[in-house]
Coordinates of C-alpha atoms in Angstrom, one line a residue:
X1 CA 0.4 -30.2 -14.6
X2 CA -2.7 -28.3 -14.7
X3 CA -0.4 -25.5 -16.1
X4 CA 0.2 -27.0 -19.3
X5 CA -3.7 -27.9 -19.5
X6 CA -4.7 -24.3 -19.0
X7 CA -2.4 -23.3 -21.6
X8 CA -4.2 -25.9 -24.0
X9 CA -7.4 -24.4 -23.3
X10 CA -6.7 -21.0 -23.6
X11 CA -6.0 -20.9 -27.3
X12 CA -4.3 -17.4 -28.6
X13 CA -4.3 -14.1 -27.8
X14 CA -4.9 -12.4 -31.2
X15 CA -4.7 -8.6 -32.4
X16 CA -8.5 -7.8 -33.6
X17 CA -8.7 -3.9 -35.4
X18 CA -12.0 -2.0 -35.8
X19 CA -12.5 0.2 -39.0
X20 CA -15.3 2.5 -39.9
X21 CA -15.7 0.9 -43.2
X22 CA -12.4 0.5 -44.9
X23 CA -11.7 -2.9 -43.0
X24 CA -11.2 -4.5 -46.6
X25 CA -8.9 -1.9 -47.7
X26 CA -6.3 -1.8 -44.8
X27 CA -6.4 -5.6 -44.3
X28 CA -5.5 -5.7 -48.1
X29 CA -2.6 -3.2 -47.9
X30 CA -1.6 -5.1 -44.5
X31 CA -1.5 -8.7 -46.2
X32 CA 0.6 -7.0 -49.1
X33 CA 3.0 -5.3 -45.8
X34 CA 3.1 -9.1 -43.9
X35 CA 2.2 -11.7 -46.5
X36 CA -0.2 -14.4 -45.4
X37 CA -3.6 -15.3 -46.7
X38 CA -6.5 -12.8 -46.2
X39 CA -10.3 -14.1 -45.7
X40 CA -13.3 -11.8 -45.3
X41 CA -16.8 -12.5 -44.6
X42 CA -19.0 -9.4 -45.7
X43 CA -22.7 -8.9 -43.8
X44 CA -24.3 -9.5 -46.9
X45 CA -22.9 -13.4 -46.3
X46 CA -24.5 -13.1 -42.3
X47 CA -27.6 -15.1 -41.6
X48 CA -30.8 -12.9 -41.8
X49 CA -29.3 -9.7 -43.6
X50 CA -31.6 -10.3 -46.7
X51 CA -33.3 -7.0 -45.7
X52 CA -30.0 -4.9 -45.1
X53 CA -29.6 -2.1 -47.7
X54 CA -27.4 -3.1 -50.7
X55 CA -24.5 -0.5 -49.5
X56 CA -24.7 -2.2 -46.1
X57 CA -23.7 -5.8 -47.3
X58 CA -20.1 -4.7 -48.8
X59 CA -19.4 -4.0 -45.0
X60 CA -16.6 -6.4 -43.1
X61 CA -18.3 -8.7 -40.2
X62 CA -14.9 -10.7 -40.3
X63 CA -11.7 -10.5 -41.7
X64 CA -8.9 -13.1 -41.0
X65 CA -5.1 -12.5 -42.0
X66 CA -3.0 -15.6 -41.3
X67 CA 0.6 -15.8 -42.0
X68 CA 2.6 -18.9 -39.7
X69 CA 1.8 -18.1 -36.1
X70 CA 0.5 -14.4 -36.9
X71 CA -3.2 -14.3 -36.4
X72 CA -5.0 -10.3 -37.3
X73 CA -8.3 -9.8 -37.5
X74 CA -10.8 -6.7 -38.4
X75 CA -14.1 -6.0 -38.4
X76 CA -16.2 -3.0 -40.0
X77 CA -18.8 -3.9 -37.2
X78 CA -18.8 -1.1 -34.7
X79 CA -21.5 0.2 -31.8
X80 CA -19.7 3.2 -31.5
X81 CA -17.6 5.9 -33.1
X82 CA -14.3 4.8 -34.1
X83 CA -11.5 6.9 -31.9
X84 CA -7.8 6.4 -31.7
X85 CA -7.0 3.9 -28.8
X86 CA -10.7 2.3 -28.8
X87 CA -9.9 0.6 -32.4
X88 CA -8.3 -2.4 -31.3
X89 CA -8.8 -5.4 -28.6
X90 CA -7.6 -8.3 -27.6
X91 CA -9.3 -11.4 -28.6
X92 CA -8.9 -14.7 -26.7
X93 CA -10.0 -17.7 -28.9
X94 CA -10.7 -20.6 -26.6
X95 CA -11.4 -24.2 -27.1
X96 CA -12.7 -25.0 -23.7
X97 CA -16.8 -23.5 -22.7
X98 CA -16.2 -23.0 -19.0
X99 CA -12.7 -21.6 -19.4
X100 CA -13.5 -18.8 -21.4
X101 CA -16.6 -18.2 -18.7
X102 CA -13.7 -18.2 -16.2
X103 CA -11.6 -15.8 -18.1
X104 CA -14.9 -13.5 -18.9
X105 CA -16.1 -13.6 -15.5
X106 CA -12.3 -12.5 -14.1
X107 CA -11.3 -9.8 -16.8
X108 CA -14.7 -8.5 -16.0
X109 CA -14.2 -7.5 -12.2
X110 CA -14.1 -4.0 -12.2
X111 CA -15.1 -3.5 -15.9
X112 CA -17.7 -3.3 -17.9
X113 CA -19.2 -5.3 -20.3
X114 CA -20.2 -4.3 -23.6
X115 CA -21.4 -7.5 -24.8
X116 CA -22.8 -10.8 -22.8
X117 CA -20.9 -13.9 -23.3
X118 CA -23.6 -15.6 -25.0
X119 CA -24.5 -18.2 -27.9
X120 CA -24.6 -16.5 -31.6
X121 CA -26.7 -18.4 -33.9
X122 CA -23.6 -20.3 -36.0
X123 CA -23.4 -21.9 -32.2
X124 CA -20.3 -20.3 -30.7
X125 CA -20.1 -18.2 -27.5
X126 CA -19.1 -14.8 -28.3
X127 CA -18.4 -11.8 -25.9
X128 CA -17.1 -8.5 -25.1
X129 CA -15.9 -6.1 -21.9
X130 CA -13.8 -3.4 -21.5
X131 CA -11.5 -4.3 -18.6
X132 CA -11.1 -1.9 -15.3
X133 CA -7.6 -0.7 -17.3
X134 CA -9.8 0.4 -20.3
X135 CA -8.7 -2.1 -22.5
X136 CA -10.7 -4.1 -24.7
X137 CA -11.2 -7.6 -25.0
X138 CA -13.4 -10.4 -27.1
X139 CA -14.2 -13.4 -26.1
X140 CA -14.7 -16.5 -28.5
X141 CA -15.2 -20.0 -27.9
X142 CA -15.9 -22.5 -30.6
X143 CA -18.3 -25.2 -29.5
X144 CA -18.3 -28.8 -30.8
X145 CA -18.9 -28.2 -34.4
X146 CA -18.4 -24.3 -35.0
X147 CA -15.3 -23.3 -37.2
X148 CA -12.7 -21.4 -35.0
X149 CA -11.1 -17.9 -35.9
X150 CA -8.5 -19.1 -36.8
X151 CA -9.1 -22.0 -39.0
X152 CA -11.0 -19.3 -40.9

C-alpha cells in the first residue's frame, strides 16, 4: 500500500522549457500546434517588480499550457545563457512538503544544486539541481493555500 500513497504524493512529472525572451511567442505557436489553454504570468505581475524597467516586465516568469493530461510550461527567467540541451527540465509538482524534501535531497546526491528548496514569498517551496546525469530538475510543492502549477 504505501506504493499507491507515494504515487499520490508525487504529483506529475511535467516538461518546463527555458527561452531567452520569446517564451510568449513559442508557447503561442505551441498551443496553436497542441490545442489547450495557454496562461502566462509576466514579471511586471511578480510581487516587488515596481522598480524593474518597463522592457523588463513583458518578460515570461510563468507560462502554463494545459490540454487533458498534457501539462508544458516555460519561463523567460534564466541565470544563465540559454544553450541547446540546458533549455529544458523536469519539473516534479508535489502535494506533499516532506516528500518533495525526500525527492530533492535524493536527486541531489551527486549533483548540484542551482537553487535551495526553499519558501518563495506566495508560500510555496520552490527548488532546483542539476542531477549527477546533468539533467535538470525543479522542484515545486504547493503548501496549504498556494495555487499549484497546474491548476494555473
Amino acid at each position: 500500500m504505501q506504493e499507491n500513497n507515494d504515487r499520490k504524493n508525487m504529483g506529475q512529472l511535467i516538461i518546463y522549457l527555458t527561452f531567452n525572451g520569446n517564451c510568449k511567442e513559442a508557447m503561442e505557436f505551441y498551443q496553436e500546434c497542441l490545442g489547450g489553454e495557454l496562461h502566462f504570468q509576466t514579471l511586471g505581475e511578480s510581487p516587488k517588480t515596481e522598480k524593474l524597467p518597463e522592457g523588463m516586465k513583458v518578460y515570461i516568469v510563468q507560462a502554463s499550457l494545459k490540454k487533458d493530461d498534457l501539462i508544458l510550461m516555460g519561463t523567460d527567467m534564466v541565470d544563465k545563457e540559454v544553450l541547446r540541451g540546458n533549455s529544458v527540465s523536469i519539473l516534479l509538482d508535489c502535494n506533499d512538503e516532506d516528500g518533495i524534501k525526500t525527492y530533492y535531497k535524493n536527486l541531489k546526491a551527486g549533483g548540484n544544486t542551482t537553487h535551495p528548496l526553499q519558501e518563495t514569498p506566495w508560500g510555496e517551496l520552490f527548488g532546483g539541481l542539476t542531477d549527477k546525469y546533468g539533467h535538470h530538475w525543479l522542484f515545486h510543492c504547493k503548501k496549504s493555500s498556494a495555487q499549484s502549477f497546474n491548476k494555473i
